[in-house]
mmCIF file of C-alpha atoms and ligand atoms in Angstrom:
data_model
loop_
_atom_site.group_PDB
_atom_site.id
_atom_site.type_symbol
_atom_site.label_atom_id
_atom_site.label_comp_id
_atom_site.label_asym_id
_atom_site.label_seq_id
_atom_site.Cartn_x
_atom_site.Cartn_y
_atom_site.Cartn_z
ATOM 1 C CA MET A 15 0.000 0.000 0.000
ATOM 2 C CA ALA A 16 1.404 3.384 -1.002
ATOM 3 C CA GLY A 17 2.151 5.515 2.072
ATOM 4 C CA ASN A 18 -0.817 5.832 4.410
ATOM 5 C CA GLN A 19 -3.350 5.349 1.658
ATOM 6 C CA VAL A 20 -6.668 4.010 2.898
ATOM 7 C CA ASP A 21 -7.965 1.652 0.239
ATOM 8 C CA LEU A 22 -11.709 1.068 0.578
ATOM 9 C CA ARG A 23 -12.336 0.130 -3.057
ATOM 10 C CA SER A 24 -12.892 -3.543 -2.287
ATOM 11 C CA ASP A 25 -12.161 -6.328 0.158
ATOM 12 C CA THR A 26 -10.132 -7.866 -2.666
ATOM 13 C CA VAL A 27 -7.256 -5.398 -2.155
ATOM 14 C CA THR A 28 -5.900 -7.140 0.951
ATOM 15 C CA ARG A 29 -2.328 -8.469 0.810
ATOM 16 C CA PRO A 30 -1.478 -11.899 2.201
ATOM 17 C CA SER A 31 -0.038 -11.442 5.676
ATOM 18 C CA ALA A 32 3.410 -12.685 6.699
ATOM 19 C CA ALA A 33 1.827 -15.565 8.641
ATOM 20 C CA MET A 34 -0.332 -16.519 5.661
ATOM 21 C CA ARG A 35 2.736 -16.503 3.420
ATOM 22 C CA GLU A 36 4.521 -18.765 5.904
ATOM 23 C CA ALA A 37 1.619 -21.201 5.769
ATOM 24 C CA MET A 38 1.797 -21.118 1.976
ATOM 25 C CA ALA A 39 5.542 -21.724 1.952
ATOM 26 C CA ALA A 40 5.162 -24.710 4.263
ATOM 27 C CA ALA A 41 2.346 -26.372 2.266
ATOM 28 C CA GLU A 42 2.653 -29.996 1.221
ATOM 29 C CA VAL A 43 1.836 -30.154 -2.469
ATOM 30 C CA GLY A 44 1.229 -32.531 -5.360
ATOM 31 C CA ASP A 45 -0.462 -32.486 -8.756
ATOM 32 C CA GLU A 46 -3.918 -31.104 -7.994
ATOM 33 C CA GLN A 47 -5.612 -32.314 -11.164
ATOM 34 C CA ARG A 48 -4.493 -35.884 -10.498
ATOM 35 C CA GLY A 49 -6.078 -35.573 -7.056
ATOM 36 C CA GLU A 50 -2.598 -35.715 -5.523
ATOM 37 C CA ASP A 51 -2.321 -32.366 -3.754
ATOM 38 C CA PRO A 52 -2.962 -33.188 -0.093
ATOM 39 C CA THR A 53 -3.464 -29.539 0.892
ATOM 40 C CA VAL A 54 -6.082 -28.972 -1.811
ATOM 41 C CA ASN A 55 -7.803 -32.254 -0.985
ATOM 42 C CA ALA A 56 -7.959 -31.321 2.692
ATOM 43 C CA LEU A 57 -9.359 -27.870 1.904
ATOM 44 C CA GLN A 58 -12.041 -29.343 -0.354
ATOM 45 C CA SER A 59 -13.130 -31.821 2.333
ATOM 46 C CA ARG A 60 -13.076 -29.149 4.998
ATOM 47 C CA VAL A 61 -15.220 -26.715 3.010
ATOM 48 C CA ALA A 62 -17.635 -29.460 1.935
ATOM 49 C CA ALA A 63 -18.128 -30.284 5.626
ATOM 50 C CA LEU A 64 -18.500 -26.629 6.608
ATOM 51 C CA LEU A 65 -21.186 -26.201 3.974
ATOM 52 C CA GLY A 66 -22.869 -29.535 4.718
ATOM 53 C CA LYS A 67 -22.311 -30.876 1.197
ATOM 54 C CA GLU A 68 -20.976 -34.197 -0.098
ATOM 55 C CA ALA A 69 -18.110 -32.783 -2.082
ATOM 56 C CA ALA A 70 -16.298 -29.629 -3.127
ATOM 57 C CA VAL A 71 -13.802 -28.434 -5.705
ATOM 58 C CA PHE A 72 -11.102 -25.774 -5.455
ATOM 59 C CA LEU A 73 -11.313 -23.145 -8.204
ATOM 60 C CA PRO A 74 -9.283 -20.054 -9.049
ATOM 61 C CA SER A 75 -12.142 -17.600 -8.553
ATOM 62 C CA GLY A 76 -15.691 -17.035 -7.468
ATOM 63 C CA THR A 77 -16.606 -16.073 -10.998
ATOM 64 C CA MET A 78 -15.539 -19.529 -12.164
ATOM 65 C CA CYS A 79 -17.659 -21.077 -9.375
ATOM 66 C CA ASN A 80 -20.756 -19.222 -10.578
ATOM 67 C CA GLU A 81 -20.143 -19.922 -14.231
ATOM 68 C CA ILE A 82 -19.400 -23.616 -13.681
ATOM 69 C CA ALA A 83 -22.513 -23.981 -11.529
ATOM 70 C CA LEU A 84 -24.604 -22.486 -14.336
ATOM 71 C CA LEU A 85 -22.874 -24.719 -16.886
ATOM 72 C CA VAL A 86 -23.639 -27.836 -14.851
ATOM 73 C CA HIS A 87 -27.204 -26.914 -13.887
ATOM 74 C CA CYS A 88 -28.428 -25.391 -17.132
ATOM 75 C CA ARG A 89 -28.683 -26.236 -20.807
ATOM 76 C CA PRO A 90 -28.597 -23.564 -23.497
ATOM 77 C CA GLY A 91 -31.919 -21.715 -23.559
ATOM 78 C CA ASP A 92 -32.668 -22.367 -19.884
ATOM 79 C CA GLU A 93 -33.526 -19.429 -17.666
ATOM 80 C CA VAL A 94 -31.727 -18.400 -14.506
ATOM 81 C CA ILE A 95 -33.665 -16.250 -12.034
ATOM 82 C CA CYS A 96 -31.817 -13.834 -9.768
ATOM 83 C CA ASP A 97 -31.951 -10.328 -8.370
ATOM 84 C CA ARG A 98 -31.213 -7.639 -10.951
ATOM 85 C CA THR A 99 -28.133 -6.543 -9.007
ATOM 86 C CA ALA A 100 -26.625 -10.057 -9.007
ATOM 87 C CA HIS A 101 -22.921 -10.450 -9.743
ATOM 88 C CA VAL A 102 -23.739 -13.045 -12.433
ATOM 89 C CA ILE A 103 -25.585 -10.280 -14.310
ATOM 90 C CA THR A 104 -23.415 -7.264 -13.603
ATOM 91 C CA ALA A 105 -19.836 -8.434 -13.341
ATOM 92 C CA GLU A 106 -19.096 -11.705 -15.134
ATOM 93 C CA GLY A 107 -18.687 -10.486 -18.685
ATOM 94 C CA GLY A 108 -22.054 -11.840 -19.783
ATOM 95 C CA GLY A 109 -20.845 -15.303 -18.754
ATOM 96 C CA PRO A 110 -24.308 -16.830 -18.335
ATOM 97 C CA ALA A 111 -25.042 -16.048 -22.002
ATOM 98 C CA ALA A 112 -21.530 -16.591 -23.342
ATOM 99 C CA LEU A 113 -20.780 -19.854 -21.529
ATOM 100 C CA ALA A 114 -23.909 -21.676 -20.343
ATOM 101 C CA GLY A 115 -26.105 -20.131 -23.055
ATOM 102 C CA ALA A 116 -28.584 -19.289 -20.301
ATOM 103 C CA MET A 117 -31.163 -16.536 -20.311
ATOM 104 C CA VAL A 118 -31.389 -14.426 -17.198
ATOM 105 C CA CYS A 119 -34.597 -13.226 -15.566
ATOM 106 C CA ALA A 120 -33.845 -10.272 -13.271
ATOM 107 C CA LEU A 121 -36.078 -9.688 -10.244
ATOM 108 C CA ASP A 122 -36.600 -6.348 -8.505
ATOM 109 C CA GLY A 123 -35.677 -7.386 -5.000
ATOM 110 C CA GLU A 124 -35.281 -5.180 -1.951
ATOM 111 C CA ALA A 125 -31.593 -4.359 -1.421
ATOM 112 C CA GLY A 126 -30.669 -7.433 -3.439
ATOM 113 C CA VAL A 127 -33.067 -9.789 -1.671
ATOM 114 C CA TYR A 128 -36.135 -11.084 -3.506
ATOM 115 C CA THR A 129 -39.108 -12.933 -2.041
ATOM 116 C CA PRO A 130 -40.337 -16.491 -2.628
ATOM 117 C CA ASP A 131 -43.440 -14.990 -4.261
ATOM 118 C CA GLN A 132 -41.348 -12.954 -6.684
ATOM 119 C CA LEU A 133 -39.523 -16.142 -7.604
ATOM 120 C CA ALA A 134 -42.744 -18.142 -7.996
ATOM 121 C CA ASP A 135 -44.267 -15.383 -10.162
ATOM 122 C CA ALA A 136 -41.227 -15.376 -12.433
ATOM 123 C CA VAL A 137 -41.283 -19.117 -13.092
ATOM 124 C CA ARG A 138 -42.642 -19.807 -16.568
ATOM 125 C CA SER A 139 -45.227 -22.476 -17.265
ATOM 126 C CA PRO A 140 -43.717 -25.267 -19.312
ATOM 127 C CA SER A 141 -44.471 -24.622 -22.955
ATOM 128 C CA ARG A 142 -42.759 -24.897 -26.301
ATOM 129 C CA TYR A 143 -42.639 -21.085 -26.429
ATOM 130 C CA ALA A 144 -41.030 -20.238 -23.129
ATOM 131 C CA PRO A 145 -37.517 -20.887 -21.891
ATOM 132 C CA ARG A 146 -37.315 -23.539 -19.205
ATOM 133 C CA SER A 147 -37.055 -21.931 -15.773
ATOM 134 C CA ARG A 148 -34.210 -23.917 -14.334
ATOM 135 C CA LEU A 149 -32.211 -22.225 -11.609
ATOM 136 C CA ALA A 150 -32.634 -19.578 -8.919
ATOM 137 C CA VAL A 151 -29.601 -17.730 -7.558
ATOM 138 C CA VAL A 152 -29.222 -16.209 -4.118
ATOM 139 C CA GLU A 153 -26.247 -13.934 -3.358
ATOM 140 C CA GLN A 154 -25.122 -14.058 0.279
ATOM 141 C CA THR A 155 -24.404 -11.299 1.137
ATOM 142 C CA SER A 156 -25.860 -9.206 -1.674
ATOM 143 C CA ASN A 157 -22.993 -7.105 -2.980
ATOM 144 C CA GLN A 158 -24.750 -4.397 -5.039
ATOM 145 C CA GLY A 159 -27.725 -4.654 -2.712
ATOM 146 C CA GLY A 160 -25.489 -3.094 -0.053
ATOM 147 C CA GLY A 161 -23.938 -6.062 1.727
ATOM 148 C CA THR A 162 -27.399 -7.204 2.726
ATOM 149 C CA ILE A 163 -27.699 -10.484 4.578
ATOM 150 C CA TRP A 164 -30.359 -12.825 3.260
ATOM 151 C CA PRO A 165 -32.279 -13.945 6.368
ATOM 152 C CA LEU A 166 -32.180 -17.720 6.842
ATOM 153 C CA GLU A 167 -35.992 -17.933 6.630
ATOM 154 C CA THR A 168 -35.908 -16.200 3.249
ATOM 155 C CA VAL A 169 -33.232 -18.534 1.879
ATOM 156 C CA GLU A 170 -35.298 -21.481 3.125
ATOM 157 C CA ALA A 171 -38.553 -20.134 1.701
ATOM 158 C CA VAL A 172 -36.905 -19.358 -1.645
ATOM 159 C CA GLY A 173 -35.488 -22.903 -1.634
ATOM 160 C CA GLU A 174 -38.975 -24.319 -1.051
ATOM 161 C CA ALA A 175 -40.455 -22.168 -3.808
ATOM 162 C CA ALA A 176 -37.679 -23.264 -6.163
ATOM 163 C CA ARG A 177 -38.252 -26.938 -5.381
ATOM 164 C CA ALA A 178 -42.026 -26.614 -5.664
ATOM 165 C CA HIS A 179 -41.526 -25.377 -9.232
ATOM 166 C CA GLY A 180 -38.867 -27.903 -10.169
ATOM 167 C CA LEU A 181 -36.024 -25.367 -10.048
ATOM 168 C CA LEU A 182 -32.584 -25.803 -8.542
ATOM 169 C CA LEU A 183 -31.074 -23.249 -6.143
ATOM 170 C CA HIS A 184 -27.521 -21.909 -6.327
ATOM 171 C CA MET A 185 -25.911 -19.719 -3.677
ATOM 172 C CA ASP A 186 -23.232 -17.211 -4.661
ATOM 173 C CA GLY A 187 -21.546 -17.204 -1.266
ATOM 174 C CA ALA A 188 -18.768 -14.737 -2.075
ATOM 175 C CA ARG A 189 -19.375 -13.227 1.387
ATOM 176 C CA LEU A 190 -21.274 -16.081 3.050
ATOM 177 C CA PHE A 191 -18.904 -16.013 6.029
ATOM 178 C CA ASN A 192 -19.685 -12.331 6.597
ATOM 179 C CA ALA A 193 -23.334 -13.353 6.951
ATOM 180 C CA VAL A 194 -22.387 -16.258 9.230
ATOM 181 C CA VAL A 195 -20.338 -14.099 11.579
ATOM 182 C CA GLU A 196 -22.904 -11.313 11.707
ATOM 183 C CA SER A 197 -26.013 -13.486 12.160
ATOM 184 C CA GLY A 198 -24.571 -16.407 14.117
ATOM 185 C CA VAL A 199 -26.268 -18.780 11.653
ATOM 186 C CA ASP A 200 -24.149 -21.742 10.580
ATOM 187 C CA ALA A 201 -22.838 -21.774 6.997
ATOM 188 C CA ALA A 202 -24.342 -25.244 6.528
ATOM 189 C CA ARG A 203 -27.795 -23.984 7.505
ATOM 190 C CA TYR A 204 -27.668 -21.193 4.934
ATOM 191 C CA ALA A 205 -26.405 -23.719 2.391
ATOM 192 C CA ALA A 206 -28.894 -26.497 3.205
ATOM 193 C CA PRO A 207 -31.622 -25.361 0.794
ATOM 194 C CA CYS A 208 -29.056 -24.920 -2.004
ATOM 195 C CA ASP A 209 -28.046 -27.463 -4.626
ATOM 196 C CA SER A 210 -24.738 -25.691 -5.041
ATOM 197 C CA VAL A 211 -22.889 -23.089 -2.999
ATOM 198 C CA TRP A 212 -19.429 -21.563 -2.934
ATOM 199 C CA VAL A 213 -17.297 -19.360 -0.764
ATOM 200 C CA ASP A 214 -14.640 -16.899 -1.846
ATOM 201 C CA PHE A 215 -11.241 -16.726 -0.202
ATOM 202 C CA SER A 216 -9.984 -13.631 -2.012
ATOM 203 C CA LYS A 217 -12.542 -11.229 -0.506
ATOM 204 C CA GLY A 218 -12.806 -10.616 3.222
ATOM 205 C CA LEU A 219 -10.829 -13.747 4.045
ATOM 206 C CA GLY A 220 -7.715 -12.069 2.686
ATOM 207 C CA CYS A 221 -6.227 -14.729 0.391
ATOM 208 C CA PRO A 222 -4.532 -13.936 -2.911
ATOM 209 C CA VAL A 223 -6.519 -16.490 -4.936
ATOM 210 C CA GLY A 224 -9.182 -19.126 -4.542
ATOM 211 C CA ALA A 225 -12.774 -20.149 -4.079
ATOM 212 C CA VAL A 226 -14.401 -23.475 -3.262
ATOM 213 C CA LEU A 227 -17.607 -24.722 -4.902
ATOM 214 C CA ALA A 228 -19.631 -27.411 -3.100
ATOM 215 C CA GLY A 229 -22.598 -29.645 -3.843
ATOM 216 C CA SER A 230 -23.541 -33.283 -4.345
ATOM 217 C CA ALA A 231 -20.846 -35.736 -5.435
ATOM 218 C CA ALA A 232 -22.424 -35.921 -8.895
ATOM 219 C CA PHE A 233 -22.541 -32.134 -9.206
ATOM 220 C CA ILE A 234 -18.886 -31.818 -8.234
ATOM 221 C CA GLU A 235 -17.879 -34.572 -10.660
ATOM 222 C CA ALA A 236 -19.546 -32.589 -13.458
ATOM 223 C CA ALA A 237 -17.999 -29.365 -12.156
ATOM 224 C CA TRP A 238 -14.561 -30.982 -12.347
ATOM 225 C CA GLN A 239 -14.996 -31.614 -16.059
ATOM 226 C CA TRP A 240 -15.771 -27.932 -16.609
ATOM 227 C CA LYS A 241 -12.821 -26.923 -14.437
ATOM 228 C CA GLN A 242 -10.617 -29.019 -16.721
ATOM 229 C CA ARG A 243 -12.262 -27.722 -19.891
ATOM 230 C CA LEU A 244 -11.985 -24.062 -18.902
ATOM 231 C CA GLY A 245 -8.364 -24.400 -17.868
ATOM 232 C CA GLY A 246 -9.123 -24.021 -14.185
ATOM 233 C CA ALA A 247 -7.441 -27.292 -13.238
ATOM 234 C CA MET A 248 -4.145 -26.467 -11.569
ATOM 235 C CA ARG A 249 -1.014 -28.295 -10.456
ATOM 236 C CA GLN A 250 0.733 -27.621 -7.107
ATOM 237 C CA SER A 251 -2.084 -25.357 -5.981
ATOM 238 C CA GLY A 252 -1.670 -26.549 -2.403
ATOM 239 C CA ILE A 253 0.404 -23.359 -2.089
ATOM 240 C CA LEU A 254 -2.850 -21.445 -2.614
ATOM 241 C CA ALA A 255 -5.079 -23.827 -0.668
ATOM 242 C CA ALA A 256 -2.767 -23.433 2.331
ATOM 243 C CA ALA A 257 -3.591 -19.725 2.371
ATOM 244 C CA CYS A 258 -7.295 -20.621 2.333
ATOM 245 C CA ALA A 259 -6.900 -23.065 5.222
ATOM 246 C CA TYR A 260 -5.006 -20.388 7.129
ATOM 247 C CA ALA A 261 -7.870 -17.954 6.498
ATOM 248 C CA LEU A 262 -10.445 -20.463 7.772
ATOM 249 C CA ASP A 263 -8.432 -20.726 10.974
ATOM 250 C CA HIS A 264 -7.639 -17.051 11.480
ATOM 251 C CA HIS A 265 -9.751 -14.716 9.362
ATOM 252 C CA ILE A 266 -13.368 -15.663 9.946
ATOM 253 C CA ALA A 267 -14.218 -14.452 13.440
ATOM 254 C CA ARG A 268 -12.419 -11.179 12.725
ATOM 255 C CA LEU A 269 -14.906 -10.321 9.959
ATOM 256 C CA ALA A 270 -16.945 -8.853 12.840
ATOM 257 C CA GLU A 271 -14.308 -6.108 13.030
ATOM 258 C CA ASP A 272 -14.914 -5.256 9.371
ATOM 259 C CA HIS A 273 -18.623 -4.931 10.089
ATOM 260 C CA ALA A 274 -17.947 -2.648 13.050
ATOM 261 C CA SER A 275 -15.632 -0.575 10.835
ATOM 262 C CA ALA A 276 -18.324 -0.365 8.152
ATOM 263 C CA ARG A 277 -20.830 0.947 10.717
ATOM 264 C CA ARG A 278 -18.283 3.468 11.913
ATOM 265 C CA LEU A 279 -17.742 4.579 8.335
ATOM 266 C CA ALA A 280 -21.501 4.753 7.724
ATOM 267 C CA ASP A 281 -21.790 7.057 10.745
ATOM 268 C CA ALA A 282 -19.061 9.245 9.262
ATOM 269 C CA VAL A 283 -20.938 9.362 5.938
ATOM 270 C CA SER A 284 -24.197 10.250 7.725
ATOM 271 C CA ALA A 285 -22.423 13.095 9.470
ATOM 272 C CA VAL A 286 -21.704 14.751 6.109
ATOM 273 C CA GLY A 287 -24.863 16.657 5.139
ATOM 274 C CA THR A 288 -24.331 16.384 1.391
ATOM 275 C CA LEU A 289 -23.969 12.598 1.422
ATOM 276 C CA ALA A 290 -26.761 10.068 1.814
ATOM 277 C CA LEU A 291 -26.391 6.424 2.798
ATOM 278 C CA ASP A 292 -28.210 4.013 0.494
ATOM 279 C CA GLN A 293 -29.482 2.197 3.553
ATOM 280 C CA PRO A 294 -29.362 3.292 7.154
ATOM 281 C CA ARG A 295 -28.783 -0.332 8.171
ATOM 282 C CA VAL A 296 -25.313 -1.690 7.477
ATOM 283 C CA ASP A 297 -25.479 -5.487 7.595
ATOM 284 C CA SER A 298 -21.863 -6.315 6.841
ATOM 285 C CA ASN A 299 -18.752 -4.741 5.284
ATOM 286 C CA LEU A 300 -20.155 -2.766 2.350
ATOM 287 C CA VAL A 301 -21.269 0.864 2.566
ATOM 288 C CA PHE A 302 -22.997 2.438 -0.434
ATOM 289 C CA PHE A 303 -23.784 6.125 -0.497
ATOM 290 C CA ASP A 304 -25.016 8.846 -2.812
ATOM 291 C CA CYS A 305 -23.177 12.111 -3.462
ATOM 292 C CA ALA A 306 -25.722 14.009 -5.588
ATOM 293 C CA GLY A 307 -25.995 16.581 -2.778
ATOM 294 C CA THR A 308 -22.350 17.599 -3.246
ATOM 295 C CA GLY A 309 -22.930 18.737 -6.831
ATOM 296 C CA LEU A 310 -20.056 16.422 -7.804
ATOM 297 C CA SER A 311 -20.212 13.221 -9.771
ATOM 298 C CA ALA A 312 -19.172 10.047 -7.983
ATOM 299 C CA ALA A 313 -16.069 9.925 -10.195
ATOM 300 C CA ALA A 314 -15.109 13.501 -9.267
ATOM 301 C CA LEU A 315 -15.660 12.836 -5.568
ATOM 302 C CA SER A 316 -13.613 9.660 -5.847
ATOM 303 C CA ASP A 317 -10.771 11.662 -7.485
ATOM 304 C CA ALA A 318 -10.925 14.327 -4.759
ATOM 305 C CA LEU A 319 -10.743 11.625 -2.080
ATOM 306 C CA ARG A 320 -7.783 10.036 -3.833
ATOM 307 C CA GLU A 321 -5.931 13.363 -3.534
ATOM 308 C CA ARG A 322 -6.314 12.913 0.203
ATOM 309 C CA GLY A 323 -5.119 9.325 0.159
ATOM 310 C CA VAL A 324 -8.538 7.686 0.428
ATOM 311 C CA LEU A 325 -9.670 5.311 -2.287
ATOM 312 C CA ILE A 326 -13.432 4.802 -2.619
ATOM 313 C CA GLY A 327 -14.868 3.496 -5.862
ATOM 314 C CA ALA A 328 -17.512 5.217 -7.993
ATOM 315 C CA MET A 329 -20.280 2.721 -8.773
ATOM 316 C CA GLY A 330 -22.613 4.946 -10.756
ATOM 317 C CA ARG A 331 -23.212 8.608 -11.589
ATOM 318 C CA HIS A 332 -23.670 9.548 -7.950
ATOM 319 C CA ARG A 333 -23.162 6.265 -6.157
ATOM 320 C CA LEU A 334 -20.018 5.168 -4.351
ATOM 321 C CA ARG A 335 -19.075 2.009 -2.488
ATOM 322 C CA ALA A 336 -16.691 1.764 0.446
ATOM 323 C CA VAL A 337 -15.614 -1.684 1.609
ATOM 324 C CA THR A 338 -13.925 -2.508 4.900
ATOM 325 C CA HIS A 339 -11.468 -5.374 5.202
ATOM 326 C CA LEU A 340 -8.565 -6.710 7.208
ATOM 327 C CA ASP A 341 -6.073 -4.118 6.017
ATOM 328 C CA VAL A 342 -8.277 -1.269 7.317
ATOM 329 C CA ASP A 343 -8.323 -0.456 11.017
ATOM 330 C CA ALA A 344 -10.395 2.024 13.024
ATOM 331 C CA ALA A 345 -7.813 4.799 12.527
ATOM 332 C CA ALA A 346 -7.980 4.308 8.759
ATOM 333 C CA VAL A 347 -11.771 4.488 8.883
ATOM 334 C CA ASP A 348 -11.553 7.722 10.850
ATOM 335 C CA ALA A 349 -9.090 9.119 8.297
ATOM 336 C CA ALA A 350 -11.573 8.240 5.547
ATOM 337 C CA GLY A 351 -14.343 9.978 7.491
ATOM 338 C CA GLU A 352 -12.213 13.117 7.784
ATOM 339 C CA ALA A 353 -11.434 13.089 4.069
ATOM 340 C CA LEU A 354 -15.145 12.758 3.273
ATOM 341 C CA GLN A 355 -15.906 15.678 5.552
ATOM 342 C CA ALA A 356 -13.182 17.736 3.867
ATOM 343 C CA VAL A 357 -14.226 17.113 0.262
ATOM 344 C CA ALA A 358 -17.999 16.845 0.670
ATOM 345 C CA GLY A 359 -18.662 18.643 3.943
ATOM 346 C CA GLY A 360 -20.708 21.778 4.055
HETATM 347 C C1 LIG B 408 -16.429 -10.889 -6.020
HETATM 348 C C2 LIG B 408 -17.729 -11.547 -6.258
HETATM 349 C C3 LIG B 408 -17.838 -12.628 -7.129
HETATM 350 C C4 LIG B 408 -16.674 -13.123 -7.958
HETATM 351 O O1 LIG B 408 -15.625 -13.577 -7.208
HETATM 352 P P1 LIG B 408 -14.124 -13.521 -7.790
HETATM 353 O O2 LIG B 408 -13.379 -14.417 -6.871
HETATM 354 O O3 LIG B 408 -13.695 -12.093 -7.746
HETATM 355 O O4 LIG B 408 -14.193 -14.037 -9.195
HETATM 356 C C5 LIG B 408 -19.054 -13.229 -7.285
HETATM 357 N N1 LIG B 408 -20.123 -12.806 -6.582
HETATM 358 C C6 LIG B 408 -20.068 -11.780 -5.735
HETATM 359 C C7 LIG B 408 -21.284 -11.374 -4.980
HETATM 360 C C8 LIG B 408 -18.874 -11.102 -5.550
HETATM 361 O O5 LIG B 408 -18.833 -10.048 -4.723
#
């Protein structure tokens, strides 16, 4: 990190800590794609157990987890139902269309969370005219929704609605552990209604690379073929899996600190009269706010903040997103609050 820059652009900007690097250096390794990397195998088993699934596969990224899940669950022309803010729609290069050949039906949820009724209403009656409604996607936590936690009852009710209509349910669990830590609900309980689920290690958990996708043994067998086909099968990736195992041991409980920092930052945003929080309630580590009241565009405000050593990303004409993570402490959050006051205060 350059100087005392406070980087709130994403929880992906964290650097592996010295202890994490030591764990990586000490990893026992083998050829992953032959099933011979003991560190990868152990991570897969551990995450499968954590998520209450039969099997799991280590992948380079969360995006690959989502896209492989769609590839396994859907056939070209099938429809995937998700919130309109979902990462699979907004940030995967049109992957659902380009790779699985799936159509996407976008629901107008509340802060990224849709209801079982909205899902049921979107399911199409089987006919030769309509695409086959095949898969529902839940994003825990909802990123563009504002870090919103899907309540367990809603995940369960959406799972029931999906099953009642013959759909499968996939959970994009990029920040599932943030939800777990904040709510006290077990990861396996959130995952129980889902046919597939994954967790990211390169977000709040602070690893350089990696995500693990879990599901039934048959699902994971099919996922493995796509991993191979897409070039996601690796070799001595135990080096990377060791970082993930380290994060499971050391970086989960501390996510609560990121949530406290996000609330502190939200208070600082609220204190600036020209800024408006998207949501007064901050569920986890993401804080979205609007800067229309400053007369500046989000990009201009972001540039002005950068001059003061604070990096906050512009997400729209007047919308910005600040993300707390393990390389940001309370002093850094306070520095960000002061910079906001200085550039937008009045
Ligand atoms: C970051 C993110 C992804 C993609 O994960 P990568 O590991 O960056 O590919 C998917 N879904 C959500 C909600 C995310 O925030």
